[in-house]
Coordinates of C-alpha atoms in Angstrom, one line a residue:
X1 CA -26.7 19.6 -49.0
X2 CA -27.1 18.9 -45.3
X3 CA -24.0 18.2 -43.5
X4 CA -23.6 15.1 -41.3
X5 CA -23.8 15.6 -37.7
X6 CA -21.2 14.4 -35.0
X7 CA -21.6 12.2 -32.1
X8 CA -19.7 13.3 -28.9
X9 CA -19.1 10.8 -26.2
X10 CA -18.8 12.9 -23.3
X11 CA -17.2 11.8 -20.1
X12 CA -18.9 13.3 -17.1
X13 CA -16.3 12.2 -14.4
X14 CA -17.0 10.3 -11.2
X15 CA -20.3 12.2 -10.2
X16 CA -19.5 15.5 -9.0
X17 CA -20.3 18.1 -11.7
X18 CA -17.4 20.4 -10.7
X19 CA -15.0 17.6 -11.7
X20 CA -16.2 17.8 -15.4
X21 CA -13.8 19.1 -18.0
X22 CA -14.5 22.5 -19.4
X23 CA -15.2 20.9 -22.7
X24 CA -17.6 18.4 -21.4
X25 CA -19.4 21.2 -19.7
X26 CA -19.6 23.2 -22.9
X27 CA -21.0 20.3 -24.9
X28 CA -23.5 19.2 -22.4
X29 CA -24.9 22.9 -21.9
X30 CA -25.0 23.5 -25.6
X31 CA -26.3 20.0 -26.8
X32 CA -29.6 19.9 -28.6
X33 CA -29.8 16.2 -28.6
X34 CA -28.8 14.5 -25.4
X35 CA -28.6 10.7 -25.2
X36 CA -27.9 8.7 -22.0
X37 CA -28.1 5.2 -20.6
X38 CA -30.2 4.2 -17.7
X39 CA -32.0 1.2 -16.1
X40 CA -35.7 1.1 -16.9
X41 CA -37.7 3.1 -14.3
X42 CA -34.6 5.0 -13.0
X43 CA -33.5 8.5 -13.9
X44 CA -30.2 7.4 -14.8
X45 CA -27.0 8.4 -13.1
X46 CA -25.3 10.2 -16.2
X47 CA -28.6 12.2 -16.6
X48 CA -28.6 13.0 -12.8
X49 CA -25.2 14.4 -13.0
X50 CA -26.1 17.0 -15.6
X51 CA -29.3 18.1 -13.9
X52 CA -30.1 21.7 -14.3
X53 CA -27.3 22.0 -17.0
X54 CA -29.3 21.2 -20.3
X55 CA -30.8 23.9 -22.4
X56 CA -34.5 24.3 -22.4
X57 CA -35.2 22.9 -25.8
X58 CA -32.9 19.9 -25.6
X59 CA -34.2 16.7 -26.8
X60 CA -33.4 13.7 -24.5
X61 CA -33.0 10.1 -25.8
X62 CA -33.1 7.8 -22.8
X63 CA -31.5 4.4 -23.8
X64 CA -33.0 1.9 -21.3
X65 CA -31.1 -1.3 -20.8
X66 CA -33.3 -4.4 -21.6
X67 CA -31.6 -6.5 -19.1
X68 CA -29.0 -5.9 -16.3
X69 CA -28.9 -8.6 -13.8
X70 CA -32.1 -10.4 -14.7
X71 CA -30.2 -13.2 -16.5
X72 CA -26.6 -14.2 -15.9
X73 CA -23.8 -13.0 -18.1
X74 CA -23.1 -16.6 -19.2
X75 CA -26.5 -17.0 -20.7
X76 CA -26.1 -16.7 -24.6
X77 CA -29.4 -14.6 -24.5
X78 CA -27.5 -11.7 -22.7
X79 CA -25.1 -10.8 -25.4
X80 CA -27.9 -11.3 -28.1
X81 CA -30.3 -9.1 -26.3
X82 CA -27.9 -6.3 -25.5
X83 CA -26.5 -6.5 -29.0
X84 CA -29.9 -5.8 -30.5
X85 CA -30.4 -3.0 -28.0
X86 CA -27.3 -1.2 -29.0
X87 CA -28.0 -1.6 -32.6
X88 CA -31.4 0.1 -32.1
X89 CA -29.8 2.8 -30.2
X90 CA -27.3 3.4 -33.0
X91 CA -30.0 3.4 -35.6
X92 CA -31.7 6.4 -33.8
X93 CA -28.3 8.1 -33.6
X94 CA -27.5 7.7 -37.0
X95 CA -30.8 9.1 -38.2
X96 CA -30.3 12.2 -36.2
X97 CA -26.7 12.6 -37.7
X98 CA -28.0 12.0 -41.2
X99 CA -30.3 14.9 -40.5
X100 CA -27.4 17.1 -39.8
X101 CA -27.9 17.0 -35.9
X102 CA -25.1 16.7 -33.5
X103 CA -25.7 14.1 -30.6
X104 CA -24.2 14.3 -27.1
X105 CA -23.9 10.9 -25.3
X106 CA -23.5 11.2 -21.6
X107 CA -21.0 8.9 -20.0
X108 CA -20.3 8.3 -16.4
X109 CA -16.7 8.3 -15.8
X110 CA -14.5 8.1 -18.8
X111 CA -16.2 6.9 -22.0
X112 CA -13.5 4.4 -23.0
X113 CA -13.2 2.8 -19.5
X114 CA -15.8 0.0 -19.0
X115 CA -18.4 2.3 -20.2
X116 CA -21.5 1.4 -22.3
X117 CA -20.6 4.1 -24.8
X118 CA -17.9 2.0 -26.2
X119 CA -20.6 -0.3 -27.7
X120 CA -21.9 2.6 -29.5
X121 CA -18.6 3.8 -30.5
X122 CA -17.5 0.6 -32.2
X123 CA -20.8 0.5 -34.1
X124 CA -20.8 4.1 -35.2
X125 CA -17.4 5.2 -35.9
X126 CA -17.2 4.1 -39.4
X127 CA -20.6 5.6 -40.4
X128 CA -20.6 9.0 -38.7
X129 CA -18.0 11.3 -37.1
X130 CA -17.5 10.5 -33.5
X131 CA -15.4 12.5 -30.8
X132 CA -14.6 11.3 -27.5
X133 CA -14.2 13.5 -24.4
X134 CA -12.1 11.8 -21.7
X135 CA -12.7 12.4 -18.1
X136 CA -11.6 11.6 -14.5
X137 CA -12.4 8.0 -13.7
X138 CA -14.5 6.8 -10.7
X139 CA -11.6 4.9 -9.4
X140 CA -9.4 8.0 -9.3
X141 CA -12.1 9.8 -7.2
X142 CA -12.4 6.6 -5.0
X143 CA -8.7 6.5 -4.1
X144 CA -8.7 10.3 -3.6
X145 CA -11.6 9.8 -1.1
X146 CA -9.3 7.6 1.0
X147 CA -7.0 10.4 1.4
X148 CA -4.0 8.0 0.7
X149 CA -1.8 7.7 -2.4
X150 CA -2.8 4.7 -4.3
X151 CA 0.5 3.9 -5.9
X152 CA 4.2 4.5 -4.8
X153 CA 7.5 4.0 -6.8
X154 CA 7.2 1.0 -8.9
X155 CA 3.8 -0.3 -7.7
X156 CA 1.8 -2.0 -10.5
X157 CA -1.9 -0.9 -10.3
X158 CA -4.4 -3.9 -11.1
X159 CA -8.1 -3.2 -12.0
X160 CA -10.5 -6.1 -11.5
X161 CA -14.1 -6.6 -12.0
X162 CA -16.2 -7.9 -9.0
X163 CA -18.0 -10.1 -11.4
X164 CA -15.0 -12.5 -11.9
X165 CA -14.9 -15.9 -10.2
X166 CA -13.6 -15.8 -6.9
X167 CA -10.6 -18.1 -7.8
X168 CA -9.7 -15.6 -10.5
X169 CA -10.1 -12.7 -8.3
X170 CA -7.8 -14.3 -5.7
X171 CA -5.1 -15.1 -8.3
X172 CA -5.0 -11.5 -9.6
X173 CA -5.2 -10.0 -6.1
X174 CA -2.1 -12.1 -4.9
X175 CA -0.1 -10.6 -7.8
X176 CA -1.0 -7.1 -7.4
X177 CA 0.8 -4.3 -5.6
X178 CA -2.1 -1.7 -5.8
X179 CA -5.6 -2.8 -6.5
X180 CA -9.0 -1.4 -7.6
X181 CA -12.1 -3.7 -7.7
X182 CA -15.1 -2.3 -9.6
X183 CA -18.7 -3.6 -10.4
X184 CA -19.4 -4.6 -6.9
X185 CA -22.9 -4.7 -5.8
X186 CA -23.9 -8.1 -4.9
X187 CA -20.3 -9.2 -5.3
X188 CA -19.0 -7.6 -2.0
X189 CA -19.0 -11.0 -0.1
X190 CA -17.0 -12.7 -2.9
X191 CA -14.5 -9.8 -3.1
X192 CA -14.0 -9.9 0.6
X193 CA -13.3 -13.6 0.6
X194 CA -10.9 -13.3 -2.4
X195 CA -9.1 -10.4 -0.6
X196 CA -8.8 -12.4 2.7
X197 CA -7.4 -15.5 0.7
X198 CA -4.9 -13.1 -1.1
X199 CA -3.8 -11.6 2.4
X200 CA -5.0 -8.1 1.5
X201 CA -8.4 -7.7 3.2
X202 CA -6.8 -5.6 6.1
X203 CA -5.6 -3.1 3.6
X204 CA -8.8 -2.8 1.6
X205 CA -11.2 0.3 1.5
X206 CA -14.8 0.4 0.3
X207 CA -15.8 3.6 -1.5
X208 CA -19.3 4.2 -2.3
X209 CA -20.5 7.2 -4.4
X210 CA -17.0 8.7 -4.7
X211 CA -17.3 12.5 -5.1
X212 CA -20.9 12.6 -4.8
X213 CA -23.2 13.8 -1.9
X214 CA -23.7 10.3 -0.6
X215 CA -19.9 9.5 -0.5
X216 CA -19.1 6.9 2.2
X217 CA -15.6 5.4 2.9
X218 CA -14.9 2.4 5.3
X219 CA -12.7 -0.4 5.7
X220 CA -13.9 -3.3 3.6
X221 CA -13.5 -5.6 6.7
X222 CA -16.1 -3.7 8.4
X223 CA -18.7 -3.9 5.5
X224 CA -20.0 -7.3 6.7
X225 CA -22.2 -8.7 3.9
X226 CA -23.7 -5.5 2.7
X227 CA -24.9 -5.1 -0.9
X228 CA -23.1 -1.9 -2.0
X229 CA -24.6 0.3 -4.8
X230 CA -23.3 0.0 -8.4
X231 CA -21.2 3.0 -7.9
X232 CA -18.9 1.4 -5.3
X233 CA -15.1 0.6 -5.7
X234 CA -12.7 -1.2 -3.5
X235 CA -9.2 0.1 -3.2
X236 CA -6.1 -1.5 -1.9
X237 CA -3.3 0.9 -1.8
X238 CA 0.3 0.1 -2.9
X239 CA 3.2 0.1 -0.5
X240 CA 6.0 0.6 -2.9
X241 CA 9.3 2.2 -3.0
X242 CA 9.6 5.9 -1.6
X243 CA 12.4 8.1 -0.4

């Protein structure tokens, strides 16, 4: 009787392979079946992080997003297309597990923090064994790159998505002590405007490719109308109680 394989959602951390956990490193190097998400025509950030680490006989399963920014999130087709995509990915992974094979799914950052793996996890967890390996998040690497503590004393940290409407961003930013804004890209001008309206633009830092070779850190007020890469984060440090 063939034993059922296990799915491992492996957090790779913010981008520097040296920041991966020991367990993540072991699973990646020993994995026979390696799955990862990527945009069509791209190598994929998760795959790039582990370049040179995979065993020679590893079989790779590239899960290519059918849409990213081609249609708006509000379009009903967006969820429908992605739902079908995730179902197809899960069918492939289920078949491997049914054959007794383990599958390592590479995840940028932490698998349970705004990651695509979550959409696989919720579909697979009742059918096959799934184990999740946590990791350092991209935002942790981003505030570390600024060389300043992000929270003090009783500061409340708020995490926002740059895809939110400007009015919603402004409302949350006004109430925040310390602040992280993710999913920037084309949303940088909107995020800047919201921070200015909330009175926090002068404290905001833009961090691109945190912990990676291309890391860049600059005040957001000096970023003009630049389009930042997907792996960009805005950090506003808290100014709370301290001795």
